[in-house]
PDB file of C-alpha atoms in Angstrom:
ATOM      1  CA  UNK A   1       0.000   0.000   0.000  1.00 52.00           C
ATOM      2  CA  UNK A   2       1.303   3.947  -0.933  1.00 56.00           C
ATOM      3  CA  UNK A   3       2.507   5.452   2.441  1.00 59.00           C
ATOM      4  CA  UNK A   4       0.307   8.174   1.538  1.00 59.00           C
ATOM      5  CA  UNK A   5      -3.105   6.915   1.096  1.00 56.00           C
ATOM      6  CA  UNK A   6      -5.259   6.016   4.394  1.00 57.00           C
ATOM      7  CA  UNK A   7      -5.493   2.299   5.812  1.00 59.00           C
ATOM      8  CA  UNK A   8      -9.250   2.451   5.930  1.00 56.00           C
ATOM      9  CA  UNK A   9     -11.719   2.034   3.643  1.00 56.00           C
ATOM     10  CA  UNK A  10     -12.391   5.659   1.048  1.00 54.00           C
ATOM     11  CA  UNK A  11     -16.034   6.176   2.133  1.00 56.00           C
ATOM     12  CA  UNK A  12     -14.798   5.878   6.169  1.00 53.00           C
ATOM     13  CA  UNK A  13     -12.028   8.314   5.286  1.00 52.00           C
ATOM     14  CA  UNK A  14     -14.542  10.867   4.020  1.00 52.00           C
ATOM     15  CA  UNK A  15     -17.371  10.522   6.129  1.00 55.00           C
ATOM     16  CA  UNK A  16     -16.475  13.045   9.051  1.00 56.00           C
ATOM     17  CA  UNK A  17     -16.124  15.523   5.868  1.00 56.00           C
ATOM     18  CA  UNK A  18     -19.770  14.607   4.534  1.00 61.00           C
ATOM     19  CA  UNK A  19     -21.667  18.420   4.172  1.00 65.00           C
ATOM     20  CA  UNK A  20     -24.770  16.869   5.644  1.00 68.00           C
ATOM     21  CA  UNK A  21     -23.050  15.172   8.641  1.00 66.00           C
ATOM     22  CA  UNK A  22     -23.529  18.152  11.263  1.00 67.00           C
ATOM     23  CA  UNK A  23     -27.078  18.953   9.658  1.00 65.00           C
ATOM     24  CA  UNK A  24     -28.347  15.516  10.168  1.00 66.00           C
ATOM     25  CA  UNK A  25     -26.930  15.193  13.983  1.00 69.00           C
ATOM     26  CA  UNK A  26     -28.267  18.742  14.954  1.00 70.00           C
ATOM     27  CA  UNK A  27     -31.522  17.441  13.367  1.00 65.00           C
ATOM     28  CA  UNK A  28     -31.558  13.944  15.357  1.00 68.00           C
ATOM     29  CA  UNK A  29     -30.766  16.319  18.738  1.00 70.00           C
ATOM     30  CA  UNK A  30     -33.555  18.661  17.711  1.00 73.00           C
ATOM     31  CA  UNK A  31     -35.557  15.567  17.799  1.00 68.00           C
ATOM     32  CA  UNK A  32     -34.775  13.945  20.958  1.00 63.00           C
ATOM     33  CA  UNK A  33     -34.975  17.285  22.533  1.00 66.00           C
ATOM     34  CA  UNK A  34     -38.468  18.110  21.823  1.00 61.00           C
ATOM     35  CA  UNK A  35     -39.224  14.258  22.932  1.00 61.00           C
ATOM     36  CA  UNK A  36     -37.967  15.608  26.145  1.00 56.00           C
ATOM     37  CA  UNK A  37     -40.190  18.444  26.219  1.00 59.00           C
ATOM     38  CA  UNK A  38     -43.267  16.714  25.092  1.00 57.00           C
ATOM     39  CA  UNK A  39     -42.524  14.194  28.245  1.00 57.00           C
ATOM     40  CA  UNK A  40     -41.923  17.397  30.789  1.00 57.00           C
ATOM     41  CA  UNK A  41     -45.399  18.115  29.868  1.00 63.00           C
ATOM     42  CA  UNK A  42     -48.293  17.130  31.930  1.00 72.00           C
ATOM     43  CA  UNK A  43     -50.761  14.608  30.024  1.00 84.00           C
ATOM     44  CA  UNK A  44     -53.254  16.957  27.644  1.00 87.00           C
ATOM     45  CA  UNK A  45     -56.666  15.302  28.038  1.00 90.00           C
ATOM     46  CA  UNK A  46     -60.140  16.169  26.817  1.00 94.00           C
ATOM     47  CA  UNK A  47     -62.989  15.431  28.991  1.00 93.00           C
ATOM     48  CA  UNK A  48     -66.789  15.030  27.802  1.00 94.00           C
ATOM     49  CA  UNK A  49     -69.803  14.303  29.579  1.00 92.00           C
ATOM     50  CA  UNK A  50     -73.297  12.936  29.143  1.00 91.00           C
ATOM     51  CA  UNK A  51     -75.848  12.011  31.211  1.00 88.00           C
ATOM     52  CA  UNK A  52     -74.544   8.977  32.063  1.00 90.00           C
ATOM     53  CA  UNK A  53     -70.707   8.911  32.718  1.00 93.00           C
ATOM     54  CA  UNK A  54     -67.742  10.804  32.141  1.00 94.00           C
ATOM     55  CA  UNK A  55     -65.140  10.324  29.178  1.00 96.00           C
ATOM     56  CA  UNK A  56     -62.302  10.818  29.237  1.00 95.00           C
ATOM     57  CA  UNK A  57     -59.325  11.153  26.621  1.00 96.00           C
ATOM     58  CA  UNK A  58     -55.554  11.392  27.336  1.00 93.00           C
ATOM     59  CA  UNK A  59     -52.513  11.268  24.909  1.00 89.00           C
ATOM     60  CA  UNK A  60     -50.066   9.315  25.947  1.00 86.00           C
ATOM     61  CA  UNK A  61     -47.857   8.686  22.946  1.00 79.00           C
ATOM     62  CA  UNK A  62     -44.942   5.826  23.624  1.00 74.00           C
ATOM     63  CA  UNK A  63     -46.209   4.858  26.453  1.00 81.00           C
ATOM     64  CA  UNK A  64     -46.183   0.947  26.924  1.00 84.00           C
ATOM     65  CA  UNK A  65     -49.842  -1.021  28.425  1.00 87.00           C
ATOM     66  CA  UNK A  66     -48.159  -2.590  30.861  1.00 88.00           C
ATOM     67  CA  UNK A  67     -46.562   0.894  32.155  1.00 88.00           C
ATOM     68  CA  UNK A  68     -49.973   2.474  32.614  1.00 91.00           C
ATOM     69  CA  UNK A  69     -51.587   3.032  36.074  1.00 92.00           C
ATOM     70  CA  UNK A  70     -55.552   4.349  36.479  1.00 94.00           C
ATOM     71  CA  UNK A  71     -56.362   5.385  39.909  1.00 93.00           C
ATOM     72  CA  UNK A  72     -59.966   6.232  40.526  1.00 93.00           C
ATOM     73  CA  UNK A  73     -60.897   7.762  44.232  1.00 90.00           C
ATOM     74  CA  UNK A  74     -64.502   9.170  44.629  1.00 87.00           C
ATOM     75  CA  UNK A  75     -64.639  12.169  41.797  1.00 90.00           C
ATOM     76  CA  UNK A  76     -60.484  12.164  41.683  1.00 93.00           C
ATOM     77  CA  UNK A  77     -58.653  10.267  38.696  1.00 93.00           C
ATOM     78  CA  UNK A  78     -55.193  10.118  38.810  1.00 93.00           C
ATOM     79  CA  UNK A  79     -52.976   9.093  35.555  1.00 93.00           C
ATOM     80  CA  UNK A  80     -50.092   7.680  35.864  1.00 90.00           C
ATOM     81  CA  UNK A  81     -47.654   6.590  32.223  1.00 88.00           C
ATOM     82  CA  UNK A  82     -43.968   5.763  31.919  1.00 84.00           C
ATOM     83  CA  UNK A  83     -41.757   7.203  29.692  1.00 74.00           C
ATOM     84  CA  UNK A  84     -39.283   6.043  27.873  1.00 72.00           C
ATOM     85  CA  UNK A  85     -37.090   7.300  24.796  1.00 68.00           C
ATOM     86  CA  UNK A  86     -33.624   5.961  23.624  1.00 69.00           C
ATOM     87  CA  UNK A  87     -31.846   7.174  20.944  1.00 68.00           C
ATOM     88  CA  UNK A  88     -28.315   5.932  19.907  1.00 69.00           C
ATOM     89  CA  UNK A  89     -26.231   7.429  16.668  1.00 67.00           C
ATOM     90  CA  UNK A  90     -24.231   5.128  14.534  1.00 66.00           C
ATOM     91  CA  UNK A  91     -21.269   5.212  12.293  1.00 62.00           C
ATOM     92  CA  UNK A  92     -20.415   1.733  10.881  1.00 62.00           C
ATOM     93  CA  UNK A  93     -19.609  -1.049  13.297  1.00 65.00           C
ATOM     94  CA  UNK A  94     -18.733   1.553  15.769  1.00 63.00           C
ATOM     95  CA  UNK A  95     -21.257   3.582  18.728  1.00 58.00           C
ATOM     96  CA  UNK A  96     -20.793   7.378  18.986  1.00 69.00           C
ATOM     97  CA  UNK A  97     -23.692   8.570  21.235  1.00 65.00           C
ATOM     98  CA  UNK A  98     -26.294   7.349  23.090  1.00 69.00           C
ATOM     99  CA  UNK A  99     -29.048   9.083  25.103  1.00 68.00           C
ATOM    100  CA  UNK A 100     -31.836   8.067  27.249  1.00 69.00           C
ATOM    101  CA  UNK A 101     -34.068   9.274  29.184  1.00 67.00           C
ATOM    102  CA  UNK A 102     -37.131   7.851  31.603  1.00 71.00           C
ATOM    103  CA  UNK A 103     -39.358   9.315  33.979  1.00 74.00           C
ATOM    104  CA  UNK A 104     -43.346   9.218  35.045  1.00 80.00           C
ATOM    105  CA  UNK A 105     -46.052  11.545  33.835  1.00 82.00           C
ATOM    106  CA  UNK A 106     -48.657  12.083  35.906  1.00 86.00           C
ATOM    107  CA  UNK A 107     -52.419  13.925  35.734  1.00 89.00           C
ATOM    108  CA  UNK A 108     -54.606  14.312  38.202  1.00 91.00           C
ATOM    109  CA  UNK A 109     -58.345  15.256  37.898  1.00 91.00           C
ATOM    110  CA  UNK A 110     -61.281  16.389  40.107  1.00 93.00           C
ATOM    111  CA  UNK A 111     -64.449  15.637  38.456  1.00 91.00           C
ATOM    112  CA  UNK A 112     -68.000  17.725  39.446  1.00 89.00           C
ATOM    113  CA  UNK A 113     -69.780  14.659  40.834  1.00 89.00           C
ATOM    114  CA  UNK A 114     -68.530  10.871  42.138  1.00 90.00           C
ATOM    115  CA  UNK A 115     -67.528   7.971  40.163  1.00 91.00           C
ATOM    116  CA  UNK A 116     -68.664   4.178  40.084  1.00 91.00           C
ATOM    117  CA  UNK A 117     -65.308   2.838  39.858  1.00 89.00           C
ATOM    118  CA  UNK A 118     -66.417  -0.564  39.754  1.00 89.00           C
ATOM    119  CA  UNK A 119     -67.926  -0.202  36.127  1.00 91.00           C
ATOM    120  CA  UNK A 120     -65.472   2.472  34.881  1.00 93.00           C
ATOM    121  CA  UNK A 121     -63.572   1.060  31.255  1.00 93.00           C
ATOM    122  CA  UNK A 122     -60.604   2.017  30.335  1.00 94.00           C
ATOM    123  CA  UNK A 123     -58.814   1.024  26.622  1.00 94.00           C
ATOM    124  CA  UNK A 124     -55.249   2.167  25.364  1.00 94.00           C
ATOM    125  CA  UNK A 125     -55.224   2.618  21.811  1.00 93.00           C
ATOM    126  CA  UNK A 126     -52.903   4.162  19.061  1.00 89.00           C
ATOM    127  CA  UNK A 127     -51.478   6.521  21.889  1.00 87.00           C
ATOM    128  CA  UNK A 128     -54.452   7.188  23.841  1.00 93.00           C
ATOM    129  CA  UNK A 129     -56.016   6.150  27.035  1.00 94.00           C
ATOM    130  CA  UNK A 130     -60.376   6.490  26.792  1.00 95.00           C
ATOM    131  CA  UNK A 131     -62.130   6.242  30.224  1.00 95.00           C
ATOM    132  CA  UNK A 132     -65.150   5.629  30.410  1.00 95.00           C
ATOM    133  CA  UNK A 133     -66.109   6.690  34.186  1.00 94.00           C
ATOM    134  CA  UNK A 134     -69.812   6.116  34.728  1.00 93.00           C
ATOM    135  CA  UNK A 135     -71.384   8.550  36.997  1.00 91.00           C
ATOM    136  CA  UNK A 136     -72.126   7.218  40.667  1.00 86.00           C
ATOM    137  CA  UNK A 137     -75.773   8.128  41.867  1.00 77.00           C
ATOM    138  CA  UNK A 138     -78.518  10.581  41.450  1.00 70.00           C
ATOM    139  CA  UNK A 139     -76.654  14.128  40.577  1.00 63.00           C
ATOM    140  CA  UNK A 140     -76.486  16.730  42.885  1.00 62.00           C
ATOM    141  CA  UNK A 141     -79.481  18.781  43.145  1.00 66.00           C
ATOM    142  CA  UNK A 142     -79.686  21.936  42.329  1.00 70.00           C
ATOM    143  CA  UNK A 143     -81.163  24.970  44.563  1.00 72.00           C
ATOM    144  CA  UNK A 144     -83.318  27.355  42.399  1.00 71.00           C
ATOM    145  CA  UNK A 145     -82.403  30.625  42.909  1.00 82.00           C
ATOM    146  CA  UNK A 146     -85.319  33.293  43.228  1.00 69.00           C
TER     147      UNK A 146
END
């Protein structure tokens, strides 16, 4: 082999030189960033009601079945989801970075009137939790105001 040419392989000897290198790393950072924001975030939810029960919706994207935990207390619900993200950057055979992070999200709610936890539903879907929390009970009456 010429003294003057490199030992490895052409495309390994230009890679660190590659124009779109530093683009696409600041773009995987930018990334796993904003994962980390979305997950300092409390849960967003949107809450209906009928004359029946309460529904409930909450967006918990990457979050794992099994990781879950529904905690239903008189008119309080409390939401509890892992979360989990891992990202690692390659070159080759070879590991430059990896990053992870986990931690617990966690919403708590105070609904208007109780609950009948023992017929309350609850289904994880596509990234999102639907309670179904029937109501518990007549409603609360209502004073007429003259």
């Amino acid at each position: 082999m010429h003294p003057l040419l490199p030992d490895r392989p052409p495309r390994r000897a230009l890679a660190p030189l590659h124009p779109l290198r530093r683009l696409r790393e600041a773009w995987q950072r930018r990334r796993f960033e904003h994962a980390l924001r979305q997950l300092g975030q409390p849960i967003r939810i949107e809450l209906r009601e009928d004359a029946q029960a309460y529904t409930v919706l909450a967006w918990l994207p990457g979050a794992d079945k099994g990781d879950i935990e529904v905690a239903l207390d008189g008119n309080r619900v409390r939401i509890v989801a892992a979360a989990r993200i891992a990202q690692a950057q390659h070159l080759g055979d070879s590991q430059l970075r990896r990053e992870r992070y986990a931690g617990r999200r966690l919403r708590v709610l105070r609904l208007p009137q109780q609950i009948d936890a023992a017929s309350a539903r609850a289904e994880y879907r596509h990234g999102v939790l639907e309670l179904v929390l029937p109501k518990a009970g007549p409603p609360p009456a209502l004073v007429p105001v003259r």
